[in-house]
PDB file of C-alpha atoms and ligand atoms in Angstrom:
ATOM      1  CA  ILE A   1      11.713  15.387  -3.602  1.00 96.00           C
ATOM      2  CA  GLU A   2       8.375  13.700  -2.950  1.00 98.00           C
ATOM      3  CA  ARG A   3       7.449  10.879  -0.586  1.00 98.00           C
ATOM      4  CA  THR A   4       4.555   8.448  -0.708  1.00 98.00           C
ATOM      5  CA  PHE A   5       3.259   5.773   1.640  1.00 98.00           C
ATOM      6  CA  SER A   6       3.057   2.161   0.467  1.00 98.00           C
ATOM      7  CA  ILE A   7       1.651  -1.048   1.918  1.00 98.00           C
ATOM      8  CA  LEU A   8       2.449  -4.529   0.649  1.00 99.00           C
ATOM      9  CA  LYS A   9      -0.840  -6.167   1.635  1.00 98.00           C
ATOM     10  CA  PRO A  10      -1.412  -9.599   3.267  1.00 98.00           C
ATOM     11  CA  ASP A  11      -2.031 -11.385  -0.062  1.00 98.00           C
ATOM     12  CA  ALA A  12       1.458 -10.262  -1.139  1.00 98.00           C
ATOM     13  CA  THR A  13       3.316 -11.237   2.035  1.00 98.00           C
ATOM     14  CA  ALA A  14       1.462 -14.601   2.088  1.00 98.00           C
ATOM     15  CA  ARG A  15       2.884 -15.435  -1.348  1.00 98.00           C
ATOM     16  CA  ASN A  16       6.411 -14.256  -0.487  1.00 98.00           C
ATOM     17  CA  LEU A  17       6.227 -11.364  -2.968  1.00 98.00           C
ATOM     18  CA  THR A  18       7.973  -8.681  -0.883  1.00 98.00           C
ATOM     19  CA  GLY A  19      11.171  -8.903  -2.896  1.00 98.00           C
ATOM     20  CA  ALA A  20       9.456  -9.168  -6.286  1.00 98.00           C
ATOM     21  CA  ILE A  21       7.358  -6.072  -5.597  1.00 98.00           C
ATOM     22  CA  ASN A  22      10.306  -4.164  -4.125  1.00 98.00           C
ATOM     23  CA  ALA A  23      12.252  -4.928  -7.308  1.00 98.00           C
ATOM     24  CA  LEU A  24       9.485  -3.301  -9.394  1.00 98.00           C
ATOM     25  CA  ILE A  25       9.458  -0.289  -7.046  1.00 98.00           C
ATOM     26  CA  GLU A  26      13.229   0.163  -7.300  1.00 98.00           C
ATOM     27  CA  LYS A  27      13.276  -0.459 -11.053  1.00 98.00           C
ATOM     28  CA  ALA A  28      10.828   2.463 -11.404  1.00 98.00           C
ATOM     29  CA  GLY A  29      13.392   4.715  -9.706  1.00 98.00           C
ATOM     30  CA  LEU A  30      11.652   4.944  -6.352  1.00 98.00           C
ATOM     31  CA  ARG A  31      13.848   4.648  -3.257  1.00 98.00           C
ATOM     32  CA  ILE A  32      12.584   2.669  -0.233  1.00 98.00           C
ATOM     33  CA  VAL A  33      13.591   5.087   2.557  1.00 98.00           C
ATOM     34  CA  ALA A  34      11.648   3.336   5.348  1.00 98.00           C
ATOM     35  CA  GLN A  35      10.241  -0.153   5.651  1.00 98.00           C
ATOM     36  CA  LYS A  36       8.889  -2.462   8.345  1.00 98.00           C
ATOM     37  CA  ARG A  37       6.875  -5.654   8.519  1.00 98.00           C
ATOM     38  CA  ILE A  38       3.988  -5.394  10.971  1.00 98.00           C
ATOM     39  CA  ARG A  39       0.700  -6.981  11.899  1.00 98.00           C
ATOM     40  CA  MET A  40      -1.862  -4.167  11.720  1.00 98.00           C
ATOM     41  CA  THR A  41      -4.331  -3.942  14.566  1.00 98.00           C
ATOM     42  CA  ARG A  42      -8.031  -3.622  13.771  1.00 98.00           C
ATOM     43  CA  GLU A  43      -7.922  -0.082  15.156  1.00 98.00           C
ATOM     44  CA  GLN A  44      -4.990   0.882  12.896  1.00 98.00           C
ATOM     45  CA  ALA A  45      -6.744  -0.555   9.817  1.00 98.00           C
ATOM     46  CA  GLU A  46     -10.032   1.203  10.651  1.00 98.00           C
ATOM     47  CA  THR A  47      -8.204   4.504  11.126  1.00 98.00           C
ATOM     48  CA  PHE A  48      -6.191   4.043   7.948  1.00 98.00           C
ATOM     49  CA  TYR A  49      -9.278   3.312   5.818  1.00 97.00           C
ATOM     50  CA  ALA A  50     -11.672   5.677   7.680  1.00 97.00           C
ATOM     51  CA  VAL A  51     -12.435   7.455   4.381  1.00 96.00           C
ATOM     52  CA  HIS A  52     -14.069   4.208   3.164  1.00 96.00           C
ATOM     53  CA  LYS A  53     -16.115   3.660   6.360  1.00 97.00           C
ATOM     54  CA  ALA A  54     -19.474   4.026   4.610  1.00 98.00           C
ATOM     55  CA  ARG A  55     -18.573   1.683   1.730  1.00 97.00           C
ATOM     56  CA  PRO A  56     -20.203  -1.762   1.634  1.00 97.00           C
ATOM     57  CA  PHE A  57     -16.783  -3.441   1.502  1.00 97.00           C
ATOM     58  CA  PHE A  58     -15.347  -1.633   4.566  1.00 98.00           C
ATOM     59  CA  GLY A  59     -15.685  -4.598   6.943  1.00 97.00           C
ATOM     60  CA  GLU A  60     -14.199  -6.988   4.406  1.00 98.00           C
ATOM     61  CA  LEU A  61     -11.353  -4.557   3.711  1.00 98.00           C
ATOM     62  CA  VAL A  62     -10.433  -4.195   7.398  1.00 98.00           C
ATOM     63  CA  ASP A  63     -10.667  -7.965   7.994  1.00 98.00           C
ATOM     64  CA  PHE A  64      -8.351  -8.546   5.027  1.00 98.00           C
ATOM     65  CA  MET A  65      -5.779  -5.962   6.113  1.00 98.00           C
ATOM     66  CA  ILE A  66      -5.433  -7.617   9.540  1.00 98.00           C
ATOM     67  CA  SER A  67      -5.505 -11.191   8.197  1.00 98.00           C
ATOM     68  CA  GLY A  68      -1.721 -11.414   7.924  1.00 98.00           C
ATOM     69  CA  PRO A  69       1.482  -9.411   8.016  1.00 98.00           C
ATOM     70  CA  VAL A  70       1.896  -6.306   5.893  1.00 98.00           C
ATOM     71  CA  VAL A  71       5.010  -4.363   4.907  1.00 99.00           C
ATOM     72  CA  VAL A  72       4.620  -0.607   5.346  1.00 98.00           C
ATOM     73  CA  GLN A  73       7.012   1.601   3.422  1.00 98.00           C
ATOM     74  CA  VAL A  74       7.937   5.171   2.592  1.00 98.00           C
ATOM     75  CA  LEU A  75       8.982   5.614  -1.041  1.00 98.00           C
ATOM     76  CA  GLU A  76      10.906   8.655  -2.224  1.00 98.00           C
ATOM     77  CA  GLY A  77      11.495  10.069  -5.692  1.00 98.00           C
ATOM     78  CA  GLU A  78      10.528  12.707  -8.250  1.00 98.00           C
ATOM     79  CA  GLY A  79       6.726  12.627  -8.494  1.00 98.00           C
ATOM     80  CA  ALA A  80       6.686   9.596  -6.182  1.00 98.00           C
ATOM     81  CA  ILE A  81       2.926   9.658  -5.541  1.00 98.00           C
ATOM     82  CA  LEU A  82       1.860   9.502  -9.185  1.00 98.00           C
ATOM     83  CA  LYS A  83       4.793   7.323 -10.204  1.00 98.00           C
ATOM     84  CA  TYR A  84       3.831   4.683  -7.649  1.00 98.00           C
ATOM     85  CA  ARG A  85       0.123   4.851  -8.586  1.00 98.00           C
ATOM     86  CA  ASP A  86       1.269   4.319 -12.163  1.00 98.00           C
ATOM     87  CA  ILE A  87       3.294   1.166 -11.471  1.00 98.00           C
ATOM     88  CA  MET A  88       0.634  -0.184  -9.066  1.00 98.00           C
ATOM     89  CA  GLY A  89      -1.974  -0.228 -11.837  1.00 98.00           C
ATOM     90  CA  ALA A  90      -5.768  -0.015 -11.503  1.00 98.00           C
ATOM     91  CA  THR A  91      -7.471  -1.036  -8.234  1.00 97.00           C
ATOM     92  CA  ASP A  92      -9.158  -3.930 -10.064  1.00 98.00           C
ATOM     93  CA  PRO A  93      -6.348  -6.123 -11.433  1.00 98.00           C
ATOM     94  CA  SER A  94      -8.479  -7.195 -14.401  1.00 97.00           C
ATOM     95  CA  LYS A  95      -8.377  -3.534 -15.496  1.00 98.00           C
ATOM     96  CA  ALA A  96      -4.706  -2.959 -14.671  1.00 98.00           C
ATOM     97  CA  ALA A  97      -2.198  -2.277 -17.449  1.00 98.00           C
ATOM     98  CA  ASP A  98       0.370  -4.893 -18.447  1.00 98.00           C
ATOM     99  CA  GLY A  99       3.532  -4.861 -16.369  1.00 97.00           C
ATOM    100  CA  THR A 100       1.934  -3.180 -13.355  1.00 98.00           C
ATOM    101  CA  ILE A 101       2.232  -4.673  -9.866  1.00 98.00           C
ATOM    102  CA  ARG A 102      -1.492  -5.400  -9.679  1.00 98.00           C
ATOM    103  CA  LYS A 103      -1.634  -6.920 -13.177  1.00 98.00           C
ATOM    104  CA  LEU A 104       1.310  -9.154 -12.336  1.00 98.00           C
ATOM    105  CA  HIS A 105       0.415 -10.103  -8.775  1.00 98.00           C
ATOM    106  CA  ALA A 106      -3.026  -9.027  -7.464  1.00 98.00           C
ATOM    107  CA  LYS A 107      -5.690 -11.671  -6.880  1.00 98.00           C
ATOM    108  CA  SER A 108      -8.850  -9.518  -6.928  1.00 98.00           C
ATOM    109  CA  VAL A 109     -10.141  -5.962  -6.364  1.00 98.00           C
ATOM    110  CA  GLY A 110     -10.022  -6.646  -2.620  1.00 97.00           C
ATOM    111  CA  GLU A 111      -6.796  -8.634  -2.429  1.00 98.00           C
ATOM    112  CA  ASN A 112      -4.870  -6.298  -4.687  1.00 98.00           C
ATOM    113  CA  SER A 113      -1.350  -6.613  -3.243  1.00 98.00           C
ATOM    114  CA  VAL A 114      -0.446  -2.950  -2.715  1.00 98.00           C
ATOM    115  CA  HIS A 115      -1.614   0.408  -1.418  1.00 98.00           C
ATOM    116  CA  GLY A 116      -0.217   3.762  -2.472  1.00 98.00           C
ATOM    117  CA  SER A 117      -1.185   7.260  -1.302  1.00 98.00           C
ATOM    118  CA  ASP A 118      -3.370   9.243  -3.695  1.00 97.00           C
ATOM    119  CA  ALA A 119      -2.286  12.836  -2.885  1.00 98.00           C
ATOM    120  CA  THR A 120       0.297  14.945  -1.030  1.00 98.00           C
ATOM    121  CA  GLU A 121      -1.900  15.487   2.032  1.00 98.00           C
ATOM    122  CA  THR A 122      -2.918  11.843   2.400  1.00 98.00           C
ATOM    123  CA  ALA A 123       0.703  10.753   1.924  1.00 98.00           C
ATOM    124  CA  ALA A 124       1.805  12.915   4.859  1.00 98.00           C
ATOM    125  CA  VAL A 125      -1.020  11.677   7.105  1.00 98.00           C
ATOM    126  CA  GLU A 126      -0.437   8.018   6.177  1.00 98.00           C
ATOM    127  CA  ILE A 127       3.340   8.199   6.672  1.00 98.00           C
ATOM    128  CA  ALA A 128       2.833   9.808  10.095  1.00 98.00           C
ATOM    129  CA  GLN A 129       0.410   7.046  11.135  1.00 98.00           C
ATOM    130  CA  PHE A 130       3.113   4.368  10.788  1.00 98.00           C
ATOM    131  CA  PHE A 131       6.546   6.022  10.961  1.00 98.00           C
ATOM    132  CA  SER A 132       8.321   8.464  13.216  1.00 97.00           C
ATOM    133  CA  GLY A 133      10.754  10.885  11.609  1.00 93.00           C
ATOM    134  CA  ASN A 134      13.879   9.047  12.732  1.00 96.00           C
ATOM    135  CA  GLU A 135      12.710   5.813  11.048  1.00 98.00           C
ATOM    136  CA  ILE A 136      12.828   7.461   7.622  1.00 98.00           C
ATOM    137  CA  VAL A 137      16.329   7.587   6.188  1.00 97.00           C
ATOM    138  CA  GLY A 138      16.524   9.404   2.864  1.00 93.00           C
TER     139      GLY A 138
HETATM  140  P1  GTP B   1      -5.437   1.860  -2.217  1.00 92.90           P
HETATM  141  O1  GTP B   1      -4.107   2.262  -2.731  1.00 92.90           O
HETATM  142  O2  GTP B   1      -5.400   0.586  -1.403  1.00 92.90           O
HETATM  143  O3  GTP B   1      -6.169   2.989  -1.526  1.00 92.90           O
HETATM  144  O4  GTP B   1      -6.252   1.453  -3.519  1.00 92.90           O
HETATM  145  P2  GTP B   1      -7.000   2.398  -4.551  1.00 92.90           P
HETATM  146  O5  GTP B   1      -6.762   3.840  -4.244  1.00 92.90           O
HETATM  147  O6  GTP B   1      -6.631   1.881  -5.897  1.00 92.90           O
HETATM  148  O7  GTP B   1      -8.504   2.048  -4.270  1.00 92.90           O
HETATM  149  P3  GTP B   1      -9.564   2.773  -3.310  1.00 92.90           P
HETATM  150  O8  GTP B   1      -8.908   3.826  -2.491  1.00 92.90           O
HETATM  151  O9  GTP B   1     -10.753   3.127  -4.142  1.00 92.90           O
HETATM  152  O10 GTP B   1      -9.985   1.553  -2.375  1.00 92.90           O
HETATM  153  C1  GTP B   1      -9.151   1.224  -1.284  1.00 92.90           C
HETATM  154  C2  GTP B   1      -9.054  -0.266  -1.180  1.00 92.90           C
HETATM  155  O11 GTP B   1     -10.317  -0.805  -0.863  1.00 92.90           O
HETATM  156  C3  GTP B   1      -8.642  -0.991  -2.473  1.00 92.90           C
HETATM  157  O12 GTP B   1      -7.267  -1.037  -2.685  1.00 92.90           O
HETATM  158  C4  GTP B   1      -9.176  -2.380  -2.208  1.00 92.90           C
HETATM  159  O13 GTP B   1      -8.281  -3.117  -1.389  1.00 92.90           O
HETATM  160  C5  GTP B   1     -10.437  -2.097  -1.427  1.00 92.90           C
HETATM  161  N1  GTP B   1     -11.592  -2.138  -2.307  1.00 92.90           N
HETATM  162  C6  GTP B   1     -11.983  -1.225  -3.226  1.00 92.90           C
HETATM  163  N2  GTP B   1     -13.102  -1.624  -3.858  1.00 92.90           N
HETATM  164  C7  GTP B   1     -13.417  -2.837  -3.304  1.00 92.90           C
HETATM  165  C8  GTP B   1     -14.465  -3.775  -3.520  1.00 92.90           C
HETATM  166  O14 GTP B   1     -15.348  -3.583  -4.357  1.00 92.90           O
HETATM  167  N3  GTP B   1     -14.442  -4.906  -2.741  1.00 92.90           N
HETATM  168  C9  GTP B   1     -13.490  -5.125  -1.794  1.00 92.90           C
HETATM  169  N4  GTP B   1     -13.523  -6.239  -1.069  1.00 92.90           N
HETATM  170  N5  GTP B   1     -12.492  -4.275  -1.574  1.00 92.90           N
HETATM  171  C10 GTP B   1     -12.452  -3.149  -2.323  1.00 92.90           C
HETATM  172 MG1   MG B   2      -7.044   4.770  -2.310  1.00 92.90          MG
END
């Protein structure tokens, strides 16, 4: 059974969308096996998005991720990584398919409500950055 790492981003928590997004996650058959609401530090956000360090939007991205509370989660299910990417929708909400989280809720390509891991390796690294083993209850 596969696990993926999810973040409900500051634009989502600001609009009180934690429950609405969690309902879409659970409706898709993914199980929320760990969850906590945190304020990311700048260092945590820079580490998390290190792969995008050279991108022109890196500074904006980090500033946004620390601008308010986020909910970090571990989601579990068959094919969880791809399944979550599927229900998240495209990075740019104007290109996201109908019914996806980003189509329904995201404000822009930057403030796009959710993060989901893109591969097995990154999922493991991302989960380990925010959760210890005993915080994940499958
Ligand atoms: P994540 O699940 O958050 O990784 O999204 P993604 O995999 O769909 O997108 P990608 O990894 O390419 O980019 C990571 C994040 O950087 C996106 O989710 C956006 O929040 C942000 N981002 C990407 N492109 C832009 C951009 O052009 N402008 C801004 N401000 N942010 C961007
Ligand atoms: Mg990504």
